[in-house]
mmCIF file of C-alpha atoms in Angstrom:
data_model
loop_
_atom_site.group_PDB
_atom_site.id
_atom_site.type_symbol
_atom_site.label_atom_id
_atom_site.label_comp_id
_atom_site.label_asym_id
_atom_site.label_seq_id
_atom_site.Cartn_x
_atom_site.Cartn_y
_atom_site.Cartn_z
ATOM 1 C CA MET B 1 0.000 0.000 0.000
ATOM 2 C CA PRO B 2 1.539 3.385 -0.992
ATOM 3 C CA VAL B 3 2.307 5.565 2.028
ATOM 4 C CA GLU B 4 0.458 8.559 0.567
ATOM 5 C CA SER B 5 -2.769 6.534 0.310
ATOM 6 C CA ILE B 6 -2.870 5.638 4.038
ATOM 7 C CA LYS B 7 -5.654 7.540 5.808
ATOM 8 C CA ARG B 8 -6.206 5.592 9.026
ATOM 9 C CA ILE B 9 -3.886 3.708 11.381
ATOM 10 C CA GLU B 10 -4.074 1.913 14.706
ATOM 11 C CA ILE B 11 -1.079 2.554 16.943
ATOM 12 C CA ARG B 12 0.005 1.462 20.423
ATOM 13 C CA LEU B 13 1.964 4.165 22.271
ATOM 14 C CA ILE B 14 5.393 3.164 23.579
ATOM 15 C CA ASN B 15 5.817 6.403 25.546
ATOM 16 C CA ASP B 16 3.640 9.052 27.164
ATOM 17 C CA ALA B 17 2.170 11.529 24.716
ATOM 18 C CA HIS B 18 3.216 15.097 25.517
ATOM 19 C CA LEU B 19 1.876 18.501 24.566
ATOM 20 C CA LEU B 20 3.927 20.573 22.113
ATOM 21 C CA PRO B 21 4.162 24.399 22.385
ATOM 22 C CA LYS B 22 1.906 24.790 19.324
ATOM 23 C CA GLY B 23 -0.839 22.707 20.939
ATOM 24 C CA SER B 24 -0.465 19.330 19.222
ATOM 25 C CA LEU B 25 0.036 16.067 21.101
ATOM 26 C CA SER B 26 3.186 14.127 20.239
ATOM 27 C CA GLY B 27 4.288 10.576 20.922
ATOM 28 C CA GLN B 28 5.790 7.402 19.493
ATOM 29 C CA GLY B 29 4.142 4.059 18.954
ATOM 30 C CA LEU B 30 4.031 0.678 17.261
ATOM 31 C CA VAL B 31 1.755 0.494 14.231
ATOM 32 C CA ARG B 32 -0.750 -2.390 14.226
ATOM 33 C CA TYR B 33 -2.471 -1.823 10.904
ATOM 34 C CA CYS B 34 -2.976 0.774 8.174
ATOM 35 C CA GLU B 35 -6.082 1.525 6.111
ATOM 36 C CA ASP B 36 -6.635 3.583 2.959
ATOM 37 C CA SER B 37 -9.633 5.726 1.961
ATOM 38 C CA ARG B 38 -11.373 2.727 0.316
ATOM 39 C CA GLY B 39 -11.284 0.728 3.557
ATOM 40 C CA LEU B 40 -8.511 -1.620 2.388
ATOM 41 C CA ARG B 41 -6.592 -2.713 5.493
ATOM 42 C CA ILE B 42 -3.118 -4.220 5.838
ATOM 43 C CA SER B 43 -1.248 -5.315 8.973
ATOM 44 C CA SER B 44 1.867 -3.279 9.683
ATOM 45 C CA ARG B 45 4.892 -3.295 11.959
ATOM 46 C CA GLY B 46 7.334 -0.595 12.995
ATOM 47 C CA ILE B 47 7.781 2.516 15.116
ATOM 48 C CA ILE B 48 6.372 5.867 14.009
ATOM 49 C CA ASN B 49 5.965 9.353 15.467
ATOM 50 C CA ILE B 50 2.418 10.618 15.829
ATOM 51 C CA LEU B 51 1.112 14.200 15.981
ATOM 52 C CA ILE B 52 -2.478 14.665 17.154
ATOM 53 C CA SER B 53 -4.278 17.983 16.707
ATOM 54 C CA ASP B 54 -7.770 16.734 17.632
ATOM 55 C CA SER B 55 -8.684 17.595 21.287
ATOM 56 C CA ALA B 56 -5.006 17.370 22.215
ATOM 57 C CA LEU B 57 -5.306 18.886 25.692
ATOM 58 C CA ALA B 58 -8.138 16.562 26.725
ATOM 59 C CA LEU B 59 -6.372 13.520 25.289
ATOM 60 C CA ARG B 60 -3.129 14.263 27.171
ATOM 61 C CA ASP B 61 -4.572 12.879 30.407
ATOM 62 C CA LEU B 62 -5.782 9.740 28.615
ATOM 63 C CA ALA B 63 -3.045 8.860 26.137
ATOM 64 C CA GLY B 64 -0.249 7.286 28.140
ATOM 65 C CA GLN B 65 2.280 4.568 27.451
ATOM 66 C CA GLY B 66 0.350 1.419 26.558
ATOM 67 C CA SER B 67 -2.678 3.273 25.145
ATOM 68 C CA THR B 68 -4.001 2.233 21.742
ATOM 69 C CA LEU B 69 -5.354 4.835 19.318
ATOM 70 C CA LEU B 70 -7.277 4.557 16.079
ATOM 71 C CA VAL B 71 -6.643 7.807 14.193
ATOM 72 C CA GLU B 72 -7.320 9.406 10.818
ATOM 73 C CA GLY B 73 -4.870 11.631 8.955
ATOM 74 C CA SER B 74 -1.835 11.231 6.713
ATOM 75 C CA PHE B 75 1.904 10.685 6.819
ATOM 76 C CA LEU B 76 4.054 13.797 6.589
ATOM 77 C CA PRO B 77 6.799 13.972 3.942
ATOM 78 C CA SER B 78 10.030 12.496 5.326
ATOM 79 C CA LYS B 79 12.732 14.947 6.383
ATOM 80 C CA ASP B 80 16.430 14.513 7.046
ATOM 81 C CA GLY B 81 18.416 16.140 9.800
ATOM 82 C CA ASN B 82 15.800 15.865 12.535
ATOM 83 C CA GLY B 83 18.293 14.688 15.126
ATOM 84 C CA ASP B 84 18.069 10.957 14.420
ATOM 85 C CA ALA B 85 20.458 8.796 12.455
ATOM 86 C CA ALA B 86 17.467 6.993 10.862
ATOM 87 C CA PRO B 87 14.486 9.378 10.552
ATOM 88 C CA ILE B 88 11.215 7.887 11.845
ATOM 89 C CA PRO B 89 8.010 8.450 9.791
ATOM 90 C CA THR B 90 5.500 10.904 11.272
ATOM 91 C CA PHE B 91 1.722 10.495 11.029
ATOM 92 C CA ALA B 92 -0.312 13.704 11.458
ATOM 93 C CA ALA B 93 -3.687 12.743 12.954
ATOM 94 C CA SER B 94 -6.555 15.174 12.420
ATOM 95 C CA ARG B 95 -9.135 12.997 14.197
ATOM 96 C CA VAL B 96 -9.047 10.403 16.946
ATOM 97 C CA VAL B 97 -11.641 7.746 16.093
ATOM 98 C CA LYS B 98 -11.164 5.634 19.222
ATOM 99 C CA LEU B 99 -8.857 5.394 22.211
ATOM 100 C CA TRP B 100 -8.200 2.431 24.509
ATOM 101 C CA GLY B 101 -6.392 3.321 27.737
ATOM 102 C CA PRO B 102 -3.434 1.335 29.113
ATOM 103 C CA SER B 103 -4.066 -1.823 31.134
ATOM 104 C CA GLY B 104 -2.317 -3.866 33.833
ATOM 105 C CA LEU B 105 1.007 -2.501 35.088
ATOM 106 C CA GLU B 106 0.984 0.240 32.452
ATOM 107 C CA LYS B 107 -2.373 1.473 33.790
ATOM 108 C CA LEU B 108 -0.960 1.500 37.340
ATOM 109 C CA ARG B 109 2.103 3.393 36.121
ATOM 110 C CA PHE B 110 0.032 5.945 34.201
ATOM 111 C CA THR B 111 -2.330 6.494 37.154
ATOM 112 C CA LEU B 112 0.533 6.988 39.624
ATOM 113 C CA ARG B 113 2.382 9.321 37.257
ATOM 114 C CA LYS B 114 -0.787 11.356 36.685
ATOM 115 C CA SER B 115 -1.403 11.534 40.448
ATOM 116 C CA LEU B 116 2.095 12.929 41.089
ATOM 117 C CA VAL B 117 1.717 15.522 38.324
ATOM 118 C CA GLN B 118 -1.697 16.496 39.699
ATOM 119 C CA GLN B 119 -0.128 17.022 43.129
ATOM 120 C CA LEU B 120 2.254 19.576 41.595
ATOM 121 C CA ARG B 121 -0.263 21.227 39.280
ATOM 122 C CA GLY B 122 -1.174 24.839 40.048
ATOM 123 C CA LEU B 123 2.047 25.587 41.957
ATOM 124 C CA GLU B 124 4.355 28.302 40.623
ATOM 125 C CA TRP B 125 7.248 25.859 40.620
ATOM 126 C CA GLY B 126 5.173 22.709 39.932
ATOM 127 C CA GLY B 127 5.943 22.542 36.213
ATOM 128 C CA PHE B 128 9.684 22.692 36.904
ATOM 129 C CA ALA B 129 9.405 19.984 39.581
ATOM 130 C CA ALA B 130 7.420 17.698 37.236
ATOM 131 C CA ALA B 131 10.063 18.196 34.516
ATOM 132 C CA LEU B 132 12.944 17.401 36.885
ATOM 133 C CA LEU B 133 11.328 14.415 38.589
ATOM 134 C CA LEU B 134 9.333 12.765 35.803
ATOM 135 C CA GLY B 135 10.458 14.365 32.557
ATOM 136 C CA PHE B 136 6.924 15.798 32.227
ATOM 137 C CA ARG B 137 7.454 19.155 30.480
ATOM 138 C CA ASP B 138 3.882 19.917 29.352
ATOM 139 C CA GLU B 139 3.405 22.467 32.144
ATOM 140 C CA LEU B 140 6.929 23.836 32.247
ATOM 141 C CA ASP B 141 6.858 27.592 31.603
ATOM 142 C CA GLN B 142 7.879 28.261 27.991
ATOM 143 C CA GLU B 143 10.056 31.158 29.187
ATOM 144 C CA VAL B 144 12.021 28.716 31.339
ATOM 145 C CA THR B 145 12.483 26.328 28.400
ATOM 146 C CA ALA B 146 13.706 29.195 26.191
ATOM 147 C CA LEU B 147 16.098 30.449 28.898
ATOM 148 C CA TYR B 148 17.591 26.987 29.359
ATOM 149 C CA ARG B 149 18.161 26.767 25.626
ATOM 150 C CA LYS B 150 19.707 30.266 25.429
ATOM 151 C CA THR B 151 22.063 29.527 28.325
ATOM 152 C CA GLY B 152 23.128 26.184 26.834
ATOM 153 C CA SER B 153 21.875 24.352 29.930
ATOM 154 C CA SER B 154 19.062 22.185 28.540
ATOM 155 C CA HIS B 155 20.913 19.078 29.711
ATOM 156 C CA VAL B 156 19.984 19.982 33.317
ATOM 157 C CA LEU B 157 16.323 19.312 32.450
ATOM 158 C CA ALA B 158 17.005 16.009 30.665
ATOM 159 C CA LEU B 159 16.508 13.027 32.975
ATOM 160 C CA SER B 160 19.911 11.406 33.365
ATOM 161 C CA GLY B 161 22.428 9.949 35.778
ATOM 162 C CA MET B 162 22.308 13.114 37.903
ATOM 163 C CA HIS B 163 18.636 12.518 38.722
ATOM 164 C CA LEU B 164 19.148 8.809 39.351
ATOM 165 C CA GLY B 165 22.224 9.574 41.459
ATOM 166 C CA ILE B 166 20.286 11.984 43.695
ATOM 167 C CA ILE B 167 17.596 9.371 44.361
ATOM 168 C CA ALA B 168 20.228 6.668 44.971
ATOM 169 C CA ALA B 169 22.060 8.954 47.433
ATOM 170 C CA LEU B 170 18.819 9.734 49.309
ATOM 171 C CA LEU B 171 17.974 6.031 49.517
ATOM 172 C CA ALA B 172 21.470 5.193 50.771
ATOM 173 C CA PHE B 173 21.196 7.906 53.431
ATOM 174 C CA VAL B 174 17.794 6.655 54.639
ATOM 175 C CA LEU B 175 18.253 2.874 54.330
ATOM 176 C CA ARG B 176 21.899 2.161 55.088
ATOM 177 C CA LYS B 177 21.664 2.145 58.905
ATOM 178 C CA PRO B 178 18.401 0.235 59.367
ATOM 179 C CA LEU B 179 19.017 -2.325 56.584
ATOM 180 C CA GLY B 180 22.788 -2.559 56.223
ATOM 181 C CA ILE B 181 24.807 -1.996 53.064
ATOM 182 C CA ARG B 182 23.823 -5.103 51.069
ATOM 183 C CA MET B 183 20.096 -5.049 51.741
ATOM 184 C CA SER B 184 19.892 -1.273 51.244
ATOM 185 C CA LEU B 185 21.542 -1.682 47.825
ATOM 186 C CA PHE B 186 18.981 -4.319 46.815
ATOM 187 C CA VAL B 187 16.074 -2.145 47.982
ATOM 188 C CA SER B 188 17.584 0.893 46.261
ATOM 189 C CA LEU B 189 17.850 -1.046 43.002
ATOM 190 C CA GLY B 190 14.152 -1.951 43.216
ATOM 191 C CA VAL B 191 13.143 1.654 43.911
ATOM 192 C CA LEU B 192 15.346 2.957 41.075
ATOM 193 C CA PHE B 193 13.826 0.452 38.647
ATOM 194 C CA VAL B 194 10.310 1.594 39.642
ATOM 195 C CA TYR B 195 11.393 5.239 39.220
ATOM 196 C CA VAL B 196 12.827 4.648 35.731
ATOM 197 C CA TYR B 197 9.675 2.725 34.770
ATOM 198 C CA LEU B 198 7.570 5.608 36.085
ATOM 199 C CA ALA B 199 9.601 8.293 34.295
ATOM 200 C CA GLY B 200 9.935 6.227 31.117
ATOM 201 C CA PHE B 201 12.848 4.147 29.815
ATOM 202 C CA GLN B 202 14.608 7.020 28.100
ATOM 203 C CA PRO B 203 18.115 6.206 26.770
ATOM 204 C CA SER B 204 19.949 8.317 29.384
ATOM 205 C CA LEU B 205 17.925 6.929 32.315
ATOM 206 C CA SER B 206 18.203 3.359 31.028
ATOM 207 C CA ARG B 207 21.958 3.827 30.694
ATOM 208 C CA SER B 208 22.226 5.060 34.291
ATOM 209 C CA LEU B 209 20.148 2.164 35.644
ATOM 210 C CA LEU B 210 22.125 -0.376 33.630
ATOM 211 C CA MET B 211 25.420 1.028 34.904
ATOM 212 C CA TYR B 212 24.100 0.894 38.482
ATOM 213 C CA ILE B 213 23.203 -2.789 38.009
ATOM 214 C CA LEU B 214 26.635 -3.602 36.548
ATOM 215 C CA MET B 215 28.408 -1.826 39.415
ATOM 216 C CA LEU B 216 26.277 -3.726 41.951
ATOM 217 C CA LEU B 217 27.184 -7.034 40.295
ATOM 218 C CA CYS B 218 30.874 -6.152 40.517
ATOM 219 C CA PHE B 219 30.457 -5.089 44.158
ATOM 220 C CA PHE B 220 28.704 -8.287 45.233
ATOM 221 C CA GLN B 221 31.175 -10.472 43.312
ATOM 222 C CA GLY B 222 34.148 -8.590 44.733
ATOM 223 C CA ILE B 223 35.341 -7.585 41.260
ATOM 224 C CA PRO B 224 37.346 -4.333 41.073
ATOM 225 C CA PHE B 225 35.929 -1.994 38.441
ATOM 226 C CA SER B 226 36.424 1.410 36.884
ATOM 227 C CA LEU B 227 33.788 3.529 35.177
ATOM 228 C CA LEU B 228 35.089 3.422 31.591
ATOM 229 C CA PRO B 229 34.679 -0.369 31.136
ATOM 230 C CA ILE B 230 31.246 -0.111 32.797
ATOM 231 C CA ILE B 231 30.266 2.619 30.326
ATOM 232 C CA GLY B 232 31.492 0.508 27.396
ATOM 233 C CA LEU B 233 29.656 -2.629 28.547
ATOM 234 C CA SER B 234 26.414 -0.749 29.203
ATOM 235 C CA PHE B 235 26.677 0.803 25.723
ATOM 236 C CA ILE B 236 26.958 -2.643 24.091
ATOM 237 C CA ILE B 237 24.062 -4.090 26.126
ATOM 238 C CA GLN B 238 21.820 -1.096 25.458
ATOM 239 C CA LEU B 239 22.676 -1.203 21.756
ATOM 240 C CA LEU B 240 21.590 -4.848 21.602
ATOM 241 C CA ILE B 241 18.362 -4.201 23.524
ATOM 242 C CA ASP B 242 17.295 -0.925 21.894
ATOM 243 C CA PRO B 243 19.168 -0.188 18.619
ATOM 244 C CA VAL B 244 16.558 2.382 17.505
ATOM 245 C CA GLY B 245 16.776 4.341 20.774
ATOM 246 C CA MET B 246 20.567 4.264 20.665
ATOM 247 C CA ALA B 247 20.509 5.888 17.219
ATOM 248 C CA SER B 248 18.927 9.015 18.705
ATOM 249 C CA LEU B 249 20.861 12.188 19.414
ATOM 250 C CA SER B 250 19.865 12.078 23.096
ATOM 251 C CA ALA B 251 21.571 8.676 23.508
ATOM 252 C CA MET B 252 24.723 9.875 21.731
ATOM 253 C CA LEU B 253 24.873 13.004 23.878
ATOM 254 C CA SER B 254 24.272 10.987 27.040
ATOM 255 C CA TYR B 255 27.215 8.644 26.450
ATOM 256 C CA ALA B 256 29.479 11.415 25.136
ATOM 257 C CA ALA B 257 28.737 13.638 28.151
ATOM 258 C CA LEU B 258 29.344 10.827 30.653
ATOM 259 C CA THR B 259 32.604 9.795 28.972
ATOM 260 C CA GLY B 260 33.750 13.425 29.020
ATOM 261 C CA ILE B 261 32.868 13.724 32.701
ATOM 262 C CA VAL B 262 34.717 10.514 33.634
ATOM 263 C CA LEU B 263 37.834 11.332 31.602
ATOM 264 C CA LEU B 264 38.095 15.100 32.016
ATOM 265 C CA SER B 265 36.488 15.994 35.352
ATOM 266 C CA PRO B 266 39.419 14.683 37.484
ATOM 267 C CA PRO B 267 42.106 16.773 35.705
ATOM 268 C CA ILE B 268 39.819 19.839 35.620
ATOM 269 C CA LEU B 269 39.024 19.438 39.315
ATOM 270 C CA ASP B 270 42.714 19.075 40.080
ATOM 271 C CA VAL B 271 43.452 22.345 38.249
ATOM 272 C CA VAL B 272 40.708 24.381 40.022
ATOM 273 C CA LYS B 273 41.148 22.717 43.422
ATOM 274 C CA GLY B 274 41.490 25.281 46.204
ATOM 275 C CA ARG B 275 40.380 28.165 43.997
ATOM 276 C CA LEU B 276 36.631 27.492 44.399
ATOM 277 C CA PRO B 277 34.380 25.900 47.054
ATOM 278 C CA GLN B 278 34.479 22.106 46.696
ATOM 279 C CA ALA B 279 30.826 21.674 45.625
ATOM 280 C CA LEU B 280 31.063 24.426 43.002
ATOM 281 C CA ALA B 281 34.448 23.177 41.759
ATOM 282 C CA ALA B 282 33.049 19.667 41.306
ATOM 283 C CA SER B 283 29.986 20.995 39.475
ATOM 284 C CA LEU B 284 32.147 23.199 37.211
ATOM 285 C CA ALA B 285 34.475 20.285 36.416
ATOM 286 C CA THR B 286 31.482 18.113 35.530
ATOM 287 C CA SER B 287 29.922 20.823 33.349
ATOM 288 C CA LEU B 288 33.175 21.629 31.528
ATOM 289 C CA GLY B 289 33.972 17.947 30.958
ATOM 290 C CA ALA B 290 30.516 17.294 29.497
ATOM 291 C CA PHE B 291 30.639 20.436 27.326
ATOM 292 C CA THR B 292 34.046 19.540 25.902
ATOM 293 C CA ALA B 293 32.927 16.031 24.932
ATOM 294 C CA THR B 294 29.518 16.960 23.507
ATOM 295 C CA ALA B 295 30.447 20.195 21.680
ATOM 296 C CA PRO B 296 31.296 18.454 18.344
ATOM 297 C CA LEU B 297 27.946 16.596 18.375
ATOM 298 C CA VAL B 298 25.962 19.736 19.208
ATOM 299 C CA ALA B 299 27.815 21.709 16.535
ATOM 300 C CA GLY B 300 27.256 18.960 13.964
ATOM 301 C CA PHE B 301 23.504 18.643 14.559
ATOM 302 C CA PHE B 302 22.544 22.214 15.430
ATOM 303 C CA GLY B 303 25.430 24.388 14.212
ATOM 304 C CA VAL B 304 25.320 26.532 17.358
ATOM 305 C CA LEU B 305 27.028 26.576 20.766
ATOM 306 C CA TYR B 306 26.371 28.532 23.978
ATOM 307 C CA PRO B 307 29.663 28.554 25.942
ATOM 308 C CA ILE B 308 28.005 30.351 28.890
ATOM 309 C CA GLY B 309 26.416 26.960 29.615
ATOM 310 C CA ILE B 310 29.727 25.777 31.097
ATOM 311 C CA PHE B 311 29.361 28.187 34.027
ATOM 312 C CA VAL B 312 25.591 28.660 34.231
ATOM 313 C CA GLY B 313 25.071 24.905 33.846
ATOM 314 C CA ALA B 314 27.401 24.260 36.792
ATOM 315 C CA LEU B 315 25.391 26.560 39.076
ATOM 316 C CA LEU B 316 22.053 25.317 37.744
ATOM 317 C CA GLY B 317 23.151 21.731 38.360
ATOM 318 C CA VAL B 318 23.650 22.492 42.061
ATOM 319 C CA LEU B 319 20.316 24.354 42.307
ATOM 320 C CA ALA B 320 18.471 21.625 40.384
ATOM 321 C CA SER B 321 19.872 18.969 42.741
ATOM 322 C CA LEU B 322 18.664 20.901 45.793
ATOM 323 C CA PHE B 323 15.314 21.549 44.121
ATOM 324 C CA MET B 324 14.868 17.885 43.241
ATOM 325 C CA ILE B 325 15.550 16.814 46.834
ATOM 326 C CA GLY B 326 13.063 19.423 48.063
ATOM 327 C CA SER B 327 10.444 18.281 45.541
ATOM 328 C CA ILE B 328 10.753 14.652 46.675
ATOM 329 C CA LEU B 329 10.356 15.837 50.268
ATOM 330 C CA TYR B 330 7.310 17.920 49.277
ATOM 331 C CA LEU B 331 5.572 15.003 47.557
ATOM 332 C CA THR B 332 6.334 12.707 50.492
ATOM 333 C CA VAL B 333 4.954 15.029 53.200
ATOM 334 C CA SER B 334 1.985 16.108 51.051
ATOM 335 C CA TYR B 335 0.679 12.538 51.296
ATOM 336 C CA ILE B 336 1.712 11.930 54.931
ATOM 337 C CA LEU B 337 1.605 15.356 56.650
ATOM 338 C CA PRO B 338 -0.183 17.824 54.302
ATOM 339 C CA PRO B 339 0.193 20.879 56.622
ATOM 340 C CA VAL B 340 3.991 20.512 56.616
ATOM 341 C CA SER B 341 4.064 20.515 52.803
ATOM 342 C CA THR B 342 3.085 24.225 52.836
ATOM 343 C CA PHE B 343 6.390 25.174 54.502
ATOM 344 C CA VAL B 344 8.394 22.929 52.175
ATOM 345 C CA GLY B 345 6.566 24.552 49.244
ATOM 346 C CA LEU B 346 7.587 28.031 50.441
ATOM 347 C CA GLY B 347 11.228 26.967 50.481
ATOM 348 C CA LEU B 348 10.892 25.535 46.967
ATOM 349 C CA GLU B 349 9.278 28.752 45.777
ATOM 350 C CA VAL B 350 12.277 30.781 46.991
ATOM 351 C CA LEU B 351 14.697 28.293 45.390
ATOM 352 C CA TYR B 352 12.739 28.413 42.126
ATOM 353 C CA ARG B 353 12.899 32.229 42.000
ATOM 354 C CA ILE B 354 16.667 32.184 42.628
ATOM 355 C CA HIS B 355 16.957 29.668 39.799
ATOM 356 C CA LEU B 356 14.932 31.999 37.522
ATOM 357 C CA LEU B 357 17.149 34.980 38.375
ATOM 358 C CA LEU B 358 20.251 32.980 37.478
ATOM 359 C CA LEU B 359 18.676 31.813 34.216
ATOM 360 C CA ARG B 360 17.698 35.355 33.189
ATOM 361 C CA TYR B 361 21.103 36.777 34.083
ATOM 362 C CA GLY B 362 22.849 33.995 32.167
ATOM 363 C CA ALA B 363 20.607 34.575 29.138
ATOM 364 C CA ASN B 364 21.410 38.311 29.180
ATOM 365 C CA ILE B 365 25.164 37.728 28.976
ATOM 366 C CA SER B 366 24.970 34.656 26.745
ATOM 367 C CA VAL B 367 26.851 34.731 23.436
ATOM 368 C CA GLU B 368 25.645 32.516 20.593
ATOM 369 C CA TRP B 369 28.312 30.895 18.418
ATOM 370 C CA LYS B 370 26.543 30.306 15.091
ATOM 371 C CA ASN B 371 27.466 28.222 12.036
ATOM 372 C CA ILE B 372 30.042 26.234 13.979
ATOM 373 C CA ASN B 373 31.820 23.514 11.984
ATOM 374 C CA TRP B 374 31.826 20.196 13.856
ATOM 375 C CA VAL B 375 35.331 19.263 12.641
ATOM 376 C CA ILE B 376 36.838 22.500 13.969
ATOM 377 C CA THR B 377 34.835 22.083 17.181
ATOM 378 C CA GLY B 378 36.143 18.527 17.534
ATOM 379 C CA LEU B 379 39.737 19.726 17.168
ATOM 380 C CA GLY B 380 39.035 22.460 19.729
ATOM 381 C CA SER B 381 37.648 19.861 22.148
ATOM 382 C CA LEU B 382 40.771 17.721 21.724
ATOM 383 C CA ALA B 383 42.961 20.765 22.387
ATOM 384 C CA MET B 384 40.966 21.635 25.521
ATOM 385 C CA ALA B 385 41.163 18.054 26.793
ATOM 386 C CA SER B 386 44.939 18.047 26.219
ATOM 387 C CA LEU B 387 45.292 21.302 28.172
ATOM 388 C CA PHE B 388 43.317 19.898 31.111
ATOM 389 C CA VAL B 389 45.471 16.755 31.250
ATOM 390 C CA TYR B 390 48.667 18.789 30.860
ATOM 391 C CA GLY B 391 47.522 21.195 33.587
ATOM 392 C CA GLN B 392 46.939 18.268 35.943
ATOM 393 C CA TYR B 393 50.365 16.833 35.110
ATOM 394 C CA ARG B 394 52.097 20.173 35.717
ATOM 395 C CA GLY B 395 50.209 20.667 38.964
ATOM 396 C CA LYS B 396 51.207 17.242 40.280
ATOM 397 C CA THR B 397 54.827 17.770 39.201
ATOM 398 C CA LYS B 398 54.938 21.154 40.943
ATOM 399 C CA ARG B 399 53.447 19.721 44.149
ATOM 400 C CA THR B 400 55.954 16.841 44.099
ATOM 401 C CA LEU B 401 58.927 19.190 43.677
ATOM 402 C CA THR B 402 57.616 21.442 46.446
ATOM 403 C CA ALA B 403 57.314 18.458 48.782
ATOM 404 C CA LEU B 404 60.875 17.386 47.954
ATOM 405 C CA ASP B 405 62.201 20.895 48.650
#
């Protein structure tokens, strides 16, 4: 059946549909069958993007992962350069004929996710909290999204190892004494799996969970490990499990950023040690390492860089971590001790406004590097990495000679 003749499809969503700034609903799903205008139907297989313009806002609270939709519309002309190595076809739906909600565990997941979002809805900072905790950006202020983009700090909003690490650290703090190290690690793994399932198995979150599992296996088997082999092994496993997801730009950026952090953060931290407070120095080293490694990819796909993101991103990373911890506390007490949640909410409101001030200031001084060639950017990244390593070497040599004197 020619693609241009397809007028109706049935699709099962593999992620939660989200609202786009222009008002359409967007998601991805597995096609079950296609039908043309004459009613001729053929079974189909494959992943497609779907854009729904019919009652999008009302459908958002119904169309979750696991939902099945029967829609009418047409496929959009294929485009290259949309951020994926293998562009995925997009079906623009003008009418939703029928919708079946998720069932079983997916229904439980969707209900719990919707309940958490509802708990944050209506709060000044609720949209930001939902974006940080669940990756739900439908109610994130568009000004905030634009400011993050202009300051080159959008990675702070993307669910990644930072978010999983914060939850793992909180669980370790709470569970280690009452349960002991081994049992607390097992319980933490279960909670982290539930969290990733709730937020959605995005490439960066899946990578973080997989690395956590591999590190636990090494720990329990008494096998010494370093992060680079763990990163490599998780990359291979994830590539075998989800080759389509690993072809996305988000997956490439996730692995590039983590590799840059692991390789470059130690020498950067060694260079700035003693010149800045420890927490800020660590955040700056992480931000600079990630920027150096991902700059060629960003330049290649978008042709633009925002170097201010190195510094603003470091500060925003610290604020986002504090805000995420506060948001988890707010959600916990809002179910257990609702009166206390008011005071936690006031603290989060202050933190959110500080975060906005930093974003606006960073956007005002931001400089946009346009039409950047990825080859030149790659060479620049290599030069920067070499300088960091050389700076660490010189610093260690100087300290050694001083000690000998």
